[in-house]
Amino acid sequence: MRADLVDPLLSGNKYFKLKPNVEAARRAGLSTLLSFGGPWSNHLHALAAAGQRFGFNTIGVVRGAAPAELNACLQDAASWGMRLHFVSRNDYQHRDEPDFLAALKQVFGEYYLIPEGGANLEGILGCRELAAAIPPKTFSRLLLACGTGTTLAGLITAADVPVTGIQVLKGAGYLQREVNEMLAKYDLSPTVAWEMLDEFHGGGYARADPLLLDFCNAFTSETGVPLEPVYSGKLFFAIADLLARGHFARGSHLLAIHGGGLQGLRGFGMSR
Ligand SMILES: *Cc1c(COP(=O)(O)O)cnc(C)c1O
């Protein structure tokens, strides 16, 4: 499923996570959206585009010192009106704490807070729309790449077939635990069986593993479907590996959800 094609700027699953957040901000009468991300964040990139499109001010709190020159991702965000606020890696770790958030209010005034990656209840509920877009009784399993697990949380509480998540960050079993905590926090229950596979991180988040980059290039030349190595590349790499190992029952109809994020290719000196 080409969620990367849902919108040219509000890419992939970010569109689904941001839409209900924008609506909640509007209901709350707030005109500024603030969120967090790294310098190549697909989330901040999409948030800046959403702000421009729907008439909100946006503030991107970016992890790490201000660079001498903005990268292509942050240039886009700034050109769409996002104010960029750089914080040290150390300060960034406090991004969910009340004191840190209050200090940001001192600087920027009142804002509607969206957690990093759009990982809140609105984000989860928005991703249920993604499930609703899948034709019923056509597929026997959905597969997707997971960062915060928000998209998966939306799918497993709305889909009618099992779901496999591919964890792109390193850390045995941690994301499965976090998804369970997220479901408990918002009092949501899965409607289907699901699994989170933690062995396909390829060395860690956004590591440019040469094997993975080769896989992405070969896949794109064979199929015409662009992949980036942070999420979708790991997803299709994992699927190829799982198929080779017979992980899925014969005759399974797999639906892989391409979450977009192709702007990030520029961080690897590649283009779509
Ligand atoms: C953000 C992103 C994901 C991860 O989504 P989560 O809801 O955080 O798990 C997957 N793929 C792409 C392309 C993304 O940009």
Coordinates of C-alpha atoms and ligand atoms in Angstrom, one line a residue:
M1 CA 0.0 0.0 0.0
R2 CA 1.6 3.2 -1.2
A3 CA 0.9 5.5 1.8
D4 CA 3.9 7.5 0.5
L5 CA 1.6 8.7 -2.3
V6 CA -1.2 10.0 -0.1
D7 CA 0.1 13.5 -0.3
P8 CA 3.3 14.9 -1.9
L9 CA 4.3 16.9 1.2
L10 CA 2.4 15.4 4.1
S11 CA 4.0 12.1 3.6
G12 CA 2.6 8.7 4.4
N13 CA 1.6 7.8 7.9
K14 CA 2.5 11.4 9.1
Y15 CA -0.5 12.7 7.3
F16 CA -2.8 10.3 9.3
K17 CA -1.1 11.1 12.6
L18 CA -1.2 14.9 12.2
K19 CA -4.7 15.4 10.9
P20 CA -6.6 14.7 14.2
N21 CA -3.9 16.7 16.0
V22 CA -4.5 19.7 13.8
E23 CA -8.3 19.4 14.4
A24 CA -7.8 19.1 18.2
A25 CA -5.6 22.3 18.1
R26 CA -8.3 24.1 16.2
R27 CA -11.0 23.0 18.7
A28 CA -8.7 24.2 21.5
G29 CA -8.4 27.6 19.8
L30 CA -4.6 27.3 19.5
S31 CA -2.9 28.7 16.5
T32 CA 0.6 27.3 17.1
L33 CA 1.7 23.7 16.8
L34 CA 4.9 22.6 18.5
S35 CA 6.7 19.3 18.2
F36 CA 10.1 17.6 18.3
G37 CA 12.4 15.7 16.1
G38 CA 15.9 15.1 14.8
P39 CA 17.5 17.1 11.9
W40 CA 16.1 14.7 9.3
S41 CA 12.7 14.2 11.0
N42 CA 9.9 13.1 8.6
H43 CA 7.5 14.2 11.3
L44 CA 8.8 17.8 11.6
H45 CA 8.9 18.0 7.8
A46 CA 5.3 16.9 7.6
L47 CA 4.3 19.2 10.5
A48 CA 5.7 22.2 8.8
A49 CA 3.8 21.4 5.6
A50 CA 0.6 20.8 7.6
G51 CA 1.1 24.2 9.4
Q52 CA 1.4 26.0 6.1
R53 CA -1.5 24.2 4.5
F54 CA -4.0 24.5 7.4
G55 CA -2.9 28.0 8.6
F56 CA -1.0 27.3 11.8
N57 CA 2.3 28.6 13.1
T58 CA 4.7 25.7 13.7
I59 CA 7.7 25.4 16.0
G60 CA 10.1 22.5 15.5
V61 CA 12.3 21.7 18.5
V62 CA 15.3 20.1 16.8
R63 CA 17.7 17.7 18.5
G64 CA 21.3 19.0 18.4
A65 CA 23.2 22.2 18.0
A66 CA 22.2 24.7 15.3
P67 CA 24.2 23.8 12.2
A68 CA 26.1 26.4 10.2
E69 CA 23.8 25.6 7.3
L70 CA 20.4 24.0 7.4
N71 CA 20.1 20.6 5.7
A72 CA 17.5 20.1 2.9
C73 CA 14.8 18.8 5.4
L74 CA 15.1 21.8 7.7
Q75 CA 15.3 24.2 4.7
D76 CA 12.0 22.9 3.5
A77 CA 10.5 23.2 7.0
A78 CA 11.8 26.8 7.4
S79 CA 10.6 27.8 3.9
W80 CA 7.1 26.6 5.0
G81 CA 7.2 28.9 8.0
M82 CA 8.4 26.6 10.7
R83 CA 10.4 28.3 13.5
L84 CA 13.3 26.0 14.3
H85 CA 14.6 25.8 17.9
F86 CA 17.7 23.8 18.4
V87 CA 18.4 22.2 21.7
S88 CA 21.4 20.1 22.8
R89 CA 21.1 16.3 22.8
N90 CA 21.1 16.4 26.6
D91 CA 18.3 19.0 26.8
Y92 CA 16.3 17.1 24.2
Q93 CA 16.0 14.2 26.5
H94 CA 13.8 16.3 28.8
R95 CA 11.3 17.0 26.0
D96 CA 8.4 15.2 27.7
E97 CA 8.9 16.9 31.1
P98 CA 6.6 19.7 32.4
D99 CA 9.5 22.1 33.3
F100 CA 11.0 21.8 29.8
L101 CA 7.6 22.3 28.2
A102 CA 6.8 25.3 30.4
A103 CA 10.1 26.9 29.5
L104 CA 9.1 26.6 25.8
K105 CA 5.9 28.4 26.6
Q106 CA 7.9 31.3 28.0
V107 CA 9.7 31.6 24.7
F108 CA 6.9 30.8 22.2
G109 CA 3.7 31.5 24.1
E110 CA 0.8 29.1 24.2
Y111 CA 1.0 26.1 21.8
Y112 CA -0.6 22.8 21.0
L113 CA 1.9 20.1 21.9
I114 CA 2.4 17.1 19.6
P115 CA 4.9 14.6 21.0
E116 CA 7.8 13.4 19.0
G117 CA 6.7 11.3 16.1
G118 CA 3.0 12.3 16.6
A119 CA 2.9 9.6 19.4
N120 CA -0.4 10.5 21.1
L121 CA -4.0 9.3 21.2
E122 CA -4.9 11.6 18.2
G123 CA -2.0 10.1 16.3
I124 CA -3.2 6.5 17.0
L125 CA -6.8 7.3 16.1
G126 CA -5.7 9.0 12.9
C127 CA -3.9 5.8 11.8
R128 CA -7.2 3.8 12.2
E129 CA -8.1 5.6 8.9
L130 CA -5.2 3.9 7.3
A131 CA -6.8 0.6 8.3
A132 CA -10.2 1.7 7.0
A133 CA -8.6 2.4 3.6
I134 CA -7.6 -1.3 3.2
P135 CA -10.1 -3.3 1.2
P136 CA -11.7 -6.0 3.4
K137 CA -11.0 -9.7 3.0
T138 CA -8.2 -9.1 0.5
F139 CA -5.1 -9.6 2.6
S140 CA -4.2 -12.0 5.3
R141 CA -1.5 -9.9 7.0
L142 CA -0.4 -6.3 7.2
L143 CA 3.3 -5.3 7.6
L144 CA 4.8 -2.0 8.5
A145 CA 8.0 -0.3 9.8
C146 CA 7.8 1.1 13.3
G147 CA 9.5 4.0 15.0
T148 CA 7.3 5.0 17.9
G149 CA 4.8 2.3 17.2
T150 CA 1.9 4.8 16.9
T151 CA 0.9 3.7 13.4
L152 CA 0.9 0.1 14.5
A153 CA -1.2 0.9 17.5
G154 CA -3.8 2.5 15.3
L155 CA -3.8 -0.5 12.9
I156 CA -4.0 -3.2 15.5
T157 CA -7.0 -1.5 17.2
A158 CA -8.9 -1.3 13.9
A159 CA -7.7 -3.9 11.5
D160 CA -9.3 -7.3 10.9
V161 CA -6.2 -9.3 10.0
P162 CA -2.9 -9.9 11.9
V163 CA -0.2 -7.2 11.9
T164 CA 3.6 -7.5 11.8
G165 CA 5.7 -4.5 12.9
I166 CA 9.3 -4.2 12.0
Q167 CA 11.2 -2.3 14.7
V168 CA 13.7 0.1 13.1
L169 CA 15.5 1.0 16.4
K170 CA 17.8 -1.2 18.3
G171 CA 16.7 -2.7 21.6
A172 CA 15.4 -6.2 22.2
G173 CA 11.6 -6.2 22.8
Y174 CA 11.4 -2.6 23.9
L175 CA 8.9 -1.4 21.3
Q176 CA 6.5 -4.3 21.9
R177 CA 6.5 -3.2 25.6
E178 CA 6.0 0.5 24.6
V179 CA 3.1 -0.3 22.4
N180 CA 1.5 -2.3 25.2
E181 CA 2.0 0.6 27.6
M182 CA 0.5 3.0 25.0
L183 CA -2.6 0.8 24.6
A184 CA -3.0 0.6 28.4
K185 CA -2.5 4.3 28.8
Y186 CA -5.3 5.1 26.3
D187 CA -7.5 2.1 27.3
L188 CA -7.4 0.6 23.8
S189 CA -7.5 -3.1 23.0
P190 CA -6.1 -4.9 20.0
T191 CA -8.7 -6.3 17.6
V192 CA -6.2 -8.7 16.0
A193 CA -3.1 -10.7 16.7
W194 CA 0.1 -8.7 16.3
E195 CA 3.9 -9.1 16.6
M196 CA 6.8 -6.7 16.7
L197 CA 10.0 -8.1 15.2
D198 CA 13.2 -6.5 16.7
E199 CA 16.0 -8.1 14.7
F200 CA 15.8 -5.9 11.6
H201 CA 17.2 -2.6 13.0
G202 CA 20.4 -3.1 10.8
G203 CA 22.7 -1.6 13.5
G204 CA 20.4 1.1 14.7
Y205 CA 18.3 4.1 13.7
A206 CA 19.3 5.7 10.4
R207 CA 22.5 3.7 10.2
A208 CA 23.5 3.5 6.5
D209 CA 24.3 -0.2 6.4
P210 CA 25.8 -0.8 2.9
L211 CA 23.9 -4.1 2.5
L212 CA 20.6 -2.2 3.2
L213 CA 21.5 0.6 0.8
D214 CA 22.2 -1.9 -1.9
F215 CA 19.0 -3.7 -1.2
C216 CA 17.0 -0.4 -1.5
N217 CA 18.7 0.5 -4.8
A218 CA 18.1 -3.0 -6.2
F219 CA 14.5 -3.1 -5.0
T220 CA 13.8 0.4 -6.6
S221 CA 15.3 -0.5 -9.9
E222 CA 13.4 -3.8 -10.0
T223 CA 10.0 -2.5 -8.9
G224 CA 10.1 1.2 -9.5
V225 CA 9.0 1.7 -5.9
P226 CA 11.4 4.2 -4.1
L227 CA 12.6 3.1 -0.6
E228 CA 14.6 4.9 2.0
P229 CA 16.9 3.0 4.4
V230 CA 15.5 4.3 7.7
Y231 CA 12.0 2.7 7.5
S232 CA 10.6 1.3 4.3
G233 CA 14.0 -0.2 3.3
K234 CA 14.1 -2.1 6.5
L235 CA 10.5 -3.2 6.1
F236 CA 11.1 -4.7 2.6
F237 CA 14.4 -6.1 3.6
A238 CA 12.7 -7.9 6.5
I239 CA 9.9 -9.2 4.3
A240 CA 12.4 -10.7 1.8
D241 CA 14.2 -12.3 4.7
L242 CA 11.0 -13.6 6.4
L243 CA 9.8 -15.0 3.1
A244 CA 13.1 -16.8 2.6
R245 CA 12.8 -18.3 6.1
G246 CA 9.1 -19.4 5.6
H247 CA 7.9 -17.2 8.4
F248 CA 4.5 -16.8 6.8
A249 CA 2.0 -19.5 5.9
R250 CA 2.0 -20.5 2.2
G251 CA -0.6 -18.7 0.3
S252 CA -0.5 -15.7 2.6
H253 CA -1.5 -12.4 1.0
L254 CA 0.8 -9.8 2.6
L255 CA 0.1 -6.1 2.5
A256 CA 3.2 -4.0 3.2
I257 CA 2.4 -0.4 4.1
H258 CA 5.0 2.0 2.6
G259 CA 5.1 4.9 5.2
G260 CA 6.6 7.5 2.9
G261 CA 9.5 9.5 4.3
L262 CA 11.3 9.8 1.0
Q263 CA 12.4 13.3 1.7
G264 CA 14.9 11.7 4.1
L265 CA 16.7 10.1 1.2
R266 CA 18.5 13.4 0.7
G267 CA 20.2 12.7 4.0
F268 CA 21.9 9.8 2.4
G269 CA 22.9 11.7 -0.7
M270 CA 20.2 9.8 -2.6
S271 CA 17.0 11.0 -4.3
R272 CA 13.7 9.2 -5.1
Ligands
LIG1 C1 7.6 8.0 11.0 C2 7.7 6.9 10.1 C3 7.4 5.5 10.4 C4 7.2 5.1 11.9 O1 5.9 5.4 12.3 P1 5.6 5.2 13.9 O2 4.1 5.5 13.9 O3 6.4 6.2 14.6 O4 5.9 3.8 14.2 C5 7.5 4.6 9.4 N1 7.9 4.9 8.2 C6 8.1 6.1 7.8 C7 8.5 6.4 6.4 C8 8.0 7.2 8.7 O5 8.3 8.4 8.3

